[in-house]
PDB file of C-alpha atoms and ligand atoms in Angstrom:
ATOM      1  CA  MET A  18      39.449  -9.027 -53.330  1.00  0.00           C
ATOM      2  CA  PRO A  19      40.261  -7.494 -56.982  1.00  0.00           C
ATOM      3  CA  THR A  20      37.303  -7.017 -59.170  1.00  0.00           C
ATOM      4  CA  LEU A  21      37.093  -9.192 -62.319  1.00  0.00           C
ATOM      5  CA  PHE A  22      38.401  -6.006 -64.321  1.00  0.00           C
ATOM      6  CA  GLU A  23      41.450  -5.774 -62.234  1.00  0.00           C
ATOM      7  CA  ARG A  24      42.092  -9.146 -62.994  1.00  0.00           C
ATOM      8  CA  ILE A  25      42.090  -8.678 -66.541  1.00  0.00           C
ATOM      9  CA  ILE A  26      43.714  -5.431 -66.380  1.00  0.00           C
ATOM     10  CA  SER A  27      46.602  -6.989 -64.476  1.00  0.00           C
ATOM     11  CA  GLY A  28      46.939  -9.545 -67.256  1.00  0.00           C
ATOM     12  CA  GLU A  29      45.932 -12.634 -64.844  1.00  0.00           C
ATOM     13  CA  ILE A  30      42.874 -12.926 -67.062  1.00  0.00           C
ATOM     14  CA  PRO A  31      43.636 -12.726 -70.746  1.00  0.00           C
ATOM     15  CA  SER A  32      41.902 -10.031 -72.958  1.00  0.00           C
ATOM     16  CA  ASP A  33      41.442  -8.958 -76.372  1.00  0.00           C
ATOM     17  CA  GLN A  34      43.069  -5.200 -75.107  1.00  0.00           C
ATOM     18  CA  ILE A  35      43.059  -2.411 -77.696  1.00  0.00           C
ATOM     19  CA  TYR A  36      44.252   0.519 -75.870  1.00  0.00           C
ATOM     20  CA  GLN A  37      45.990   1.584 -72.411  1.00  0.00           C
ATOM     21  CA  ASP A  38      46.771   4.714 -70.825  1.00  0.00           C
ATOM     22  CA  GLU A  39      47.996   5.601 -67.353  1.00  0.00           C
ATOM     23  CA  VAL A  40      44.090   6.319 -66.445  1.00  0.00           C
ATOM     24  CA  CYS A  41      42.214   3.293 -68.076  1.00  0.00           C
ATOM     25  CA  VAL A  42      42.513   0.556 -70.315  1.00  0.00           C
ATOM     26  CA  ALA A  43      39.937  -0.568 -73.149  1.00  0.00           C
ATOM     27  CA  PHE A  44      39.500  -4.109 -74.231  1.00  0.00           C
ATOM     28  CA  ARG A  45      36.650  -6.172 -76.441  1.00  0.00           C
ATOM     29  CA  ASP A  46      33.514  -7.144 -74.433  1.00  0.00           C
ATOM     30  CA  ILE A  47      33.973 -11.218 -73.961  1.00  0.00           C
ATOM     31  CA  ASP A  48      29.714 -11.225 -75.004  1.00  0.00           C
ATOM     32  CA  PRO A  49      29.286  -8.706 -77.932  1.00  0.00           C
ATOM     33  CA  LYS A  50      26.209  -7.143 -78.175  1.00  0.00           C
ATOM     34  CA  ALA A  51      27.223  -5.516 -81.660  1.00  0.00           C
ATOM     35  CA  PRO A  52      29.873  -6.081 -84.503  1.00  0.00           C
ATOM     36  CA  THR A  53      32.218  -3.431 -82.273  1.00  0.00           C
ATOM     37  CA  HIS A  54      31.607  -3.843 -78.468  1.00  0.00           C
ATOM     38  CA  VAL A  55      34.559  -2.444 -76.559  1.00  0.00           C
ATOM     39  CA  LEU A  56      34.493  -1.880 -72.660  1.00  0.00           C
ATOM     40  CA  VAL A  57      36.635   1.159 -71.288  1.00  0.00           C
ATOM     41  CA  VAL A  58      37.872   0.682 -67.654  1.00  0.00           C
ATOM     42  CA  PRO A  59      39.575   2.714 -65.153  1.00  0.00           C
ATOM     43  CA  ARG A  60      42.273   1.310 -63.811  1.00  0.00           C
ATOM     44  CA  LYS A  61      40.959   2.251 -60.386  1.00  0.00           C
ATOM     45  CA  PRO A  62      38.594   0.267 -58.905  1.00  0.00           C
ATOM     46  CA  VAL A  63      35.361   2.551 -59.038  1.00  0.00           C
ATOM     47  CA  ARG A  64      32.611   0.321 -58.496  1.00  0.00           C
ATOM     48  CA  SER A  65      30.022   2.105 -60.474  1.00  0.00           C
ATOM     49  CA  LEU A  66      28.877   5.378 -61.582  1.00  0.00           C
ATOM     50  CA  ASP A  67      27.020   5.790 -58.047  1.00  0.00           C
ATOM     51  CA  ASP A  68      30.651   5.931 -56.619  1.00  0.00           C
ATOM     52  CA  ASP A  69      32.560   9.130 -55.418  1.00  0.00           C
ATOM     53  CA  LEU A  70      33.270   9.821 -59.103  1.00  0.00           C
ATOM     54  CA  ASP A  71      35.855  12.030 -59.796  1.00  0.00           C
ATOM     55  CA  ALA A  72      34.978  14.460 -62.886  1.00  0.00           C
ATOM     56  CA  ALA A  73      38.633  14.560 -64.571  1.00  0.00           C
ATOM     57  CA  LEU A  74      38.344  10.318 -64.520  1.00  0.00           C
ATOM     58  CA  ALA A  75      34.659  10.364 -65.722  1.00  0.00           C
ATOM     59  CA  GLY A  76      35.599  12.899 -68.773  1.00  0.00           C
ATOM     60  CA  HIS A  77      39.113  10.878 -69.645  1.00  0.00           C
ATOM     61  CA  LEU A  78      36.979   7.540 -70.061  1.00  0.00           C
ATOM     62  CA  LEU A  79      34.244   9.532 -72.478  1.00  0.00           C
ATOM     63  CA  VAL A  80      37.262  10.876 -74.583  1.00  0.00           C
ATOM     64  CA  VAL A  81      38.665   7.461 -74.505  1.00  0.00           C
ATOM     65  CA  ALA A  82      35.603   5.956 -75.851  1.00  0.00           C
ATOM     66  CA  ASN A  83      35.687   8.208 -78.688  1.00  0.00           C
ATOM     67  CA  LYS A  84      38.863   7.384 -79.306  1.00  0.00           C
ATOM     68  CA  MET A  85      37.743   3.991 -79.701  1.00  0.00           C
ATOM     69  CA  ALA A  86      35.001   4.625 -82.160  1.00  0.00           C
ATOM     70  CA  GLN A  87      37.690   6.401 -84.194  1.00  0.00           C
ATOM     71  CA  GLN A  88      40.262   3.427 -83.951  1.00  0.00           C
ATOM     72  CA  GLU A  89      37.351   0.824 -84.389  1.00  0.00           C
ATOM     73  CA  GLN A  90      36.178   3.039 -87.809  1.00  0.00           C
ATOM     74  CA  LEU A  91      32.646   3.489 -86.613  1.00  0.00           C
ATOM     75  CA  SER A  92      32.272   6.237 -89.266  1.00  0.00           C
ATOM     76  CA  ASN A  93      28.365   5.753 -89.405  1.00  0.00           C
ATOM     77  CA  GLY A  94      27.714   6.188 -85.446  1.00  0.00           C
ATOM     78  CA  TYR A  95      28.079   4.199 -82.373  1.00  0.00           C
ATOM     79  CA  ARG A  96      26.888   4.137 -78.825  1.00  0.00           C
ATOM     80  CA  VAL A  97      28.149   4.475 -75.351  1.00  0.00           C
ATOM     81  CA  VAL A  98      26.384   3.168 -72.378  1.00  0.00           C
ATOM     82  CA  ILE A  99      27.071   2.780 -68.422  1.00  0.00           C
ATOM     83  CA  ASN A 100      24.970   0.400 -66.671  1.00  0.00           C
ATOM     84  CA  CYS A 101      24.363   1.234 -63.149  1.00  0.00           C
ATOM     85  CA  GLY A 102      23.427  -0.724 -60.328  1.00  0.00           C
ATOM     86  CA  GLU A 103      20.716  -3.871 -60.289  1.00  0.00           C
ATOM     87  CA  ASP A 104      18.226  -1.781 -62.502  1.00  0.00           C
ATOM     88  CA  GLY A 105      20.524  -0.267 -64.580  1.00  0.00           C
ATOM     89  CA  GLY A 106      22.054  -4.192 -65.655  1.00  0.00           C
ATOM     90  CA  GLN A 107      25.217  -3.792 -64.385  1.00  0.00           C
ATOM     91  CA  SER A 108      26.532  -6.992 -63.806  1.00  0.00           C
ATOM     92  CA  VAL A 109      30.651  -6.228 -62.863  1.00  0.00           C
ATOM     93  CA  ASP A 110      31.072  -3.958 -60.080  1.00  0.00           C
ATOM     94  CA  HIS A 111      33.657  -2.016 -61.737  1.00  0.00           C
ATOM     95  CA  LEU A 112      33.076   1.036 -63.339  1.00  0.00           C
ATOM     96  CA  HIS A 113      33.189   0.630 -67.061  1.00  0.00           C
ATOM     97  CA  VAL A 114      32.060   2.520 -70.518  1.00  0.00           C
ATOM     98  CA  HIS A 115      30.115   0.167 -73.294  1.00  0.00           C
ATOM     99  CA  VAL A 116      31.061   1.581 -76.813  1.00  0.00           C
ATOM    100  CA  LEU A 117      28.849  -0.312 -79.288  1.00  0.00           C
ATOM    101  CA  GLY A 118      28.848   0.037 -83.144  1.00  0.00           C
ATOM    102  CA  GLY A 119      28.900  -2.005 -86.152  1.00  0.00           C
ATOM    103  CA  ARG A 120      25.362  -2.062 -86.687  1.00  0.00           C
ATOM    104  CA  ALA A 121      21.916   0.367 -86.211  1.00  0.00           C
ATOM    105  CA  LEU A 122      21.304  -0.096 -82.801  1.00  0.00           C
ATOM    106  CA  ASP A 123      17.357  -0.199 -81.477  1.00  0.00           C
ATOM    107  CA  TRP A 124      15.914   2.532 -79.197  1.00  0.00           C
ATOM    108  CA  PRO A 125      14.609   2.332 -76.567  1.00  0.00           C
ATOM    109  CA  PRO A 126      16.745  -0.694 -74.933  1.00  0.00           C
ATOM    110  CA  GLY A 127      15.138  -3.346 -73.341  1.00  0.00           C
TER     111      GLY A 127
HETATM  112  P1  DGP B 201      27.784  -4.642 -67.290  1.00  0.00           P
HETATM  113  O1  DGP B 201      26.536  -5.680 -67.589  1.00  0.00           O
HETATM  114  O2  DGP B 201      27.353  -3.285 -67.783  1.00  0.00           O
HETATM  115  O3  DGP B 201      28.146  -4.855 -66.000  1.00  0.00           O
HETATM  116  O4  DGP B 201      28.673  -5.095 -68.286  1.00  0.00           O
HETATM  117  C1  DGP B 201      29.949  -6.078 -68.336  1.00  0.00           C
HETATM  118  C2  DGP B 201      30.367  -6.820 -69.277  1.00  0.00           C
HETATM  119  O5  DGP B 201      31.583  -7.506 -68.969  1.00  0.00           O
HETATM  120  C3  DGP B 201      29.470  -7.695 -70.319  1.00  0.00           C
HETATM  121  O6  DGP B 201      28.982  -7.048 -71.485  1.00  0.00           O
HETATM  122  C4  DGP B 201      30.569  -9.026 -70.160  1.00  0.00           C
HETATM  123  C5  DGP B 201      31.462  -8.499 -70.301  1.00  0.00           C
HETATM  124  N1  DGP B 201      32.603  -9.368 -69.561  1.00  0.00           N
HETATM  125  C6  DGP B 201      32.062 -10.271 -68.353  1.00  0.00           C
HETATM  126  N2  DGP B 201      33.226 -10.805 -68.002  1.00  0.00           N
HETATM  127  C7  DGP B 201      33.956 -11.044 -68.541  1.00  0.00           C
HETATM  128  C8  DGP B 201      35.530 -11.434 -69.313  1.00  0.00           C
HETATM  129  O7  DGP B 201      35.875 -12.060 -68.466  1.00  0.00           O
HETATM  130  N3  DGP B 201      36.816 -10.563 -70.173  1.00  0.00           N
HETATM  131  C9  DGP B 201      35.685  -9.548 -70.986  1.00  0.00           C
HETATM  132  N4  DGP B 201      36.469  -9.256 -72.139  1.00  0.00           N
HETATM  133  N5  DGP B 201      34.862  -8.979 -70.676  1.00  0.00           N
HETATM  134  C10 DGP B 201      33.634  -9.852 -69.931  1.00  0.00           C
END
Protein backbone atom coordinates (compact mmCIF):
# COMPACT_ATOMS: atom_id res chain seq x y z
CA MET A 1 0.00 0.00 0.00
CA PRO A 2 1.58 3.32 -1.04
CA THR A 3 2.20 5.94 1.62
CA LEU A 4 0.34 9.25 1.58
CA PHE A 5 3.46 10.96 0.30
CA GLU A 6 3.96 8.37 -2.46
CA ARG A 7 0.42 9.18 -3.59
CA ILE A 8 1.28 12.88 -3.58
CA ILE A 9 4.54 12.29 -5.45
CA SER A 10 2.74 10.21 -8.11
CA GLY A 11 0.19 13.01 -8.58
CA GLU A 12 -2.74 10.89 -7.41
CA ILE A 13 -3.24 13.41 -4.58
CA PRO A 14 -2.73 17.03 -5.68
CA SER A 15 -0.12 19.19 -3.99
CA ASP A 16 1.56 22.54 -4.40
CA GLN A 17 4.87 21.15 -5.58
CA ILE A 18 7.79 23.57 -5.75
CA TYR A 19 10.74 21.31 -6.54
CA GLN A 20 11.61 17.87 -7.80
CA ASP A 21 14.68 15.92 -8.79
CA GLU A 22 15.51 12.24 -9.26
CA VAL A 23 15.76 11.63 -5.50
CA CYS A 24 13.14 13.81 -3.83
CA VAL A 25 10.19 16.15 -4.20
CA ALA A 26 9.26 19.30 -2.25
CA PHE A 27 5.72 20.59 -1.78
CA ARG A 28 3.93 22.96 0.56
CA ASP A 29 2.54 21.54 3.80
CA ILE A 30 -1.27 21.35 3.78
CA ASP A 31 -1.37 22.70 7.37
CA PRO A 32 1.41 25.30 7.48
CA LYS A 33 2.92 26.18 10.85
CA ALA A 34 4.74 29.23 9.48
CA PRO A 35 4.31 31.56 6.47
CA THR A 36 6.62 29.22 4.58
CA HIS A 37 6.28 25.51 5.38
CA VAL A 38 7.71 23.11 2.84
CA LEU A 39 8.16 19.33 3.05
CA VAL A 40 11.13 17.69 1.35
CA VAL A 41 10.25 14.05 0.73
CA PRO A 42 12.38 11.25 -0.75
CA ARG A 43 10.78 9.36 -3.63
CA LYS A 44 11.86 6.15 -1.92
CA PRO A 45 9.36 5.41 0.89
CA VAL A 46 11.84 5.34 3.76
CA ARG A 47 9.65 5.09 6.85
CA SER A 48 11.46 7.41 9.24
CA LEU A 49 14.85 8.59 10.44
CA ASP A 50 14.94 5.33 12.43
CA ASP A 51 14.86 3.36 9.20
CA ASP A 52 17.99 2.03 7.53
CA LEU A 53 18.91 5.45 6.24
CA ASP A 54 21.38 5.93 3.43
CA ALA A 55 23.86 8.71 4.25
CA ALA A 56 23.81 10.03 0.69
CA LEU A 57 20.01 10.27 0.76
CA ALA A 58 20.04 12.01 4.15
CA GLY A 59 22.63 14.48 2.91
CA HIS A 60 20.71 15.12 -0.27
CA LEU A 61 17.53 15.95 1.66
CA LEU A 62 19.43 18.53 3.72
CA VAL A 63 21.01 20.07 0.64
CA VAL A 64 17.55 20.36 -0.94
CA ALA A 65 16.13 21.80 2.31
CA ASN A 66 18.70 24.58 2.04
CA LYS A 67 17.89 25.01 -1.65
CA MET A 68 14.20 25.42 -0.76
CA ALA A 69 15.07 28.04 1.88
CA GLN A 70 16.95 30.01 -0.76
CA GLN A 71 14.20 29.54 -3.34
CA GLU A 72 11.64 30.78 -0.78
CA GLN A 73 13.94 33.70 0.09
CA LEU A 74 14.17 32.85 3.80
CA SER A 75 17.16 35.15 4.11
CA ASN A 76 16.44 35.98 7.76
CA GLY A 77 16.70 32.36 8.83
CA TYR A 78 14.64 29.23 8.92
CA ARG A 79 14.29 25.90 10.71
CA VAL A 80 14.73 22.35 9.43
CA VAL A 81 12.84 19.67 11.37
CA ILE A 82 12.52 15.90 11.10
CA ASN A 83 9.88 14.47 13.42
CA CYS A 84 10.58 10.84 14.29
CA GLY A 85 8.19 8.38 15.91
CA GLU A 86 5.32 8.92 18.27
CA ASP A 87 7.05 11.18 20.81
CA GLY A 88 8.66 13.12 17.97
CA GLY A 89 5.22 13.90 16.57
CA GLN A 90 5.62 12.03 13.29
CA SER A 91 2.17 11.60 11.74
CA VAL A 92 3.08 10.38 8.23
CA ASP A 93 5.18 7.22 8.00
CA HIS A 94 7.28 8.39 5.07
CA LEU A 95 10.46 10.29 5.94
CA HIS A 96 10.16 14.04 5.36
CA VAL A 97 12.09 17.19 6.20
CA HIS A 98 10.11 20.25 7.26
CA VAL A 99 11.48 23.65 6.19
CA LEU A 100 9.84 26.44 8.18
CA GLY A 101 10.38 30.17 7.93
CA GLY A 102 8.93 33.60 7.35
CA ARG A 103 8.57 34.42 11.06
CA ALA A 104 10.65 34.15 14.23
CA LEU A 105 10.25 30.60 15.53
CA ASP A 106 10.02 29.80 19.25
CA TRP A 107 12.51 27.54 21.00
CA PRO A 108 12.20 25.00 22.53
CA PRO A 109 9.33 23.40 20.60
CA GLY A 110 6.34 22.26 22.62
P1 LIG B 1 4.79 15.01 10.59
O1 LIG B 1 3.82 15.39 11.65
O2 LIG B 1 6.23 15.41 10.92
O3 LIG B 1 4.67 13.56 10.18
O4 LIG B 1 4.39 15.90 9.34
C1 LIG B 1 3.45 15.51 8.39
C2 LIG B 1 3.04 16.76 7.69
O5 LIG B 1 2.35 16.36 6.51
C3 LIG B 1 2.08 17.63 8.47
O6 LIG B 1 2.72 18.87 8.77
C4 LIG B 1 0.91 17.85 7.55
C5 LIG B 1 1.40 17.33 6.21
N1 LIG B 1 0.37 16.71 5.42
C6 LIG B 1 -0.47 15.70 5.81
N2 LIG B 1 -1.28 15.36 4.82
C7 LIG B 1 -0.94 16.15 3.75
C8 LIG B 1 -1.44 16.26 2.43
O7 LIG B 1 -2.35 15.55 1.99
N3 LIG B 1 -0.85 17.21 1.64
C9 LIG B 1 0.17 18.02 2.08
N4 LIG B 1 0.66 18.90 1.21
N5 LIG B 1 0.66 17.92 3.33
C10 LIG B 1 0.10 17.00 4.16
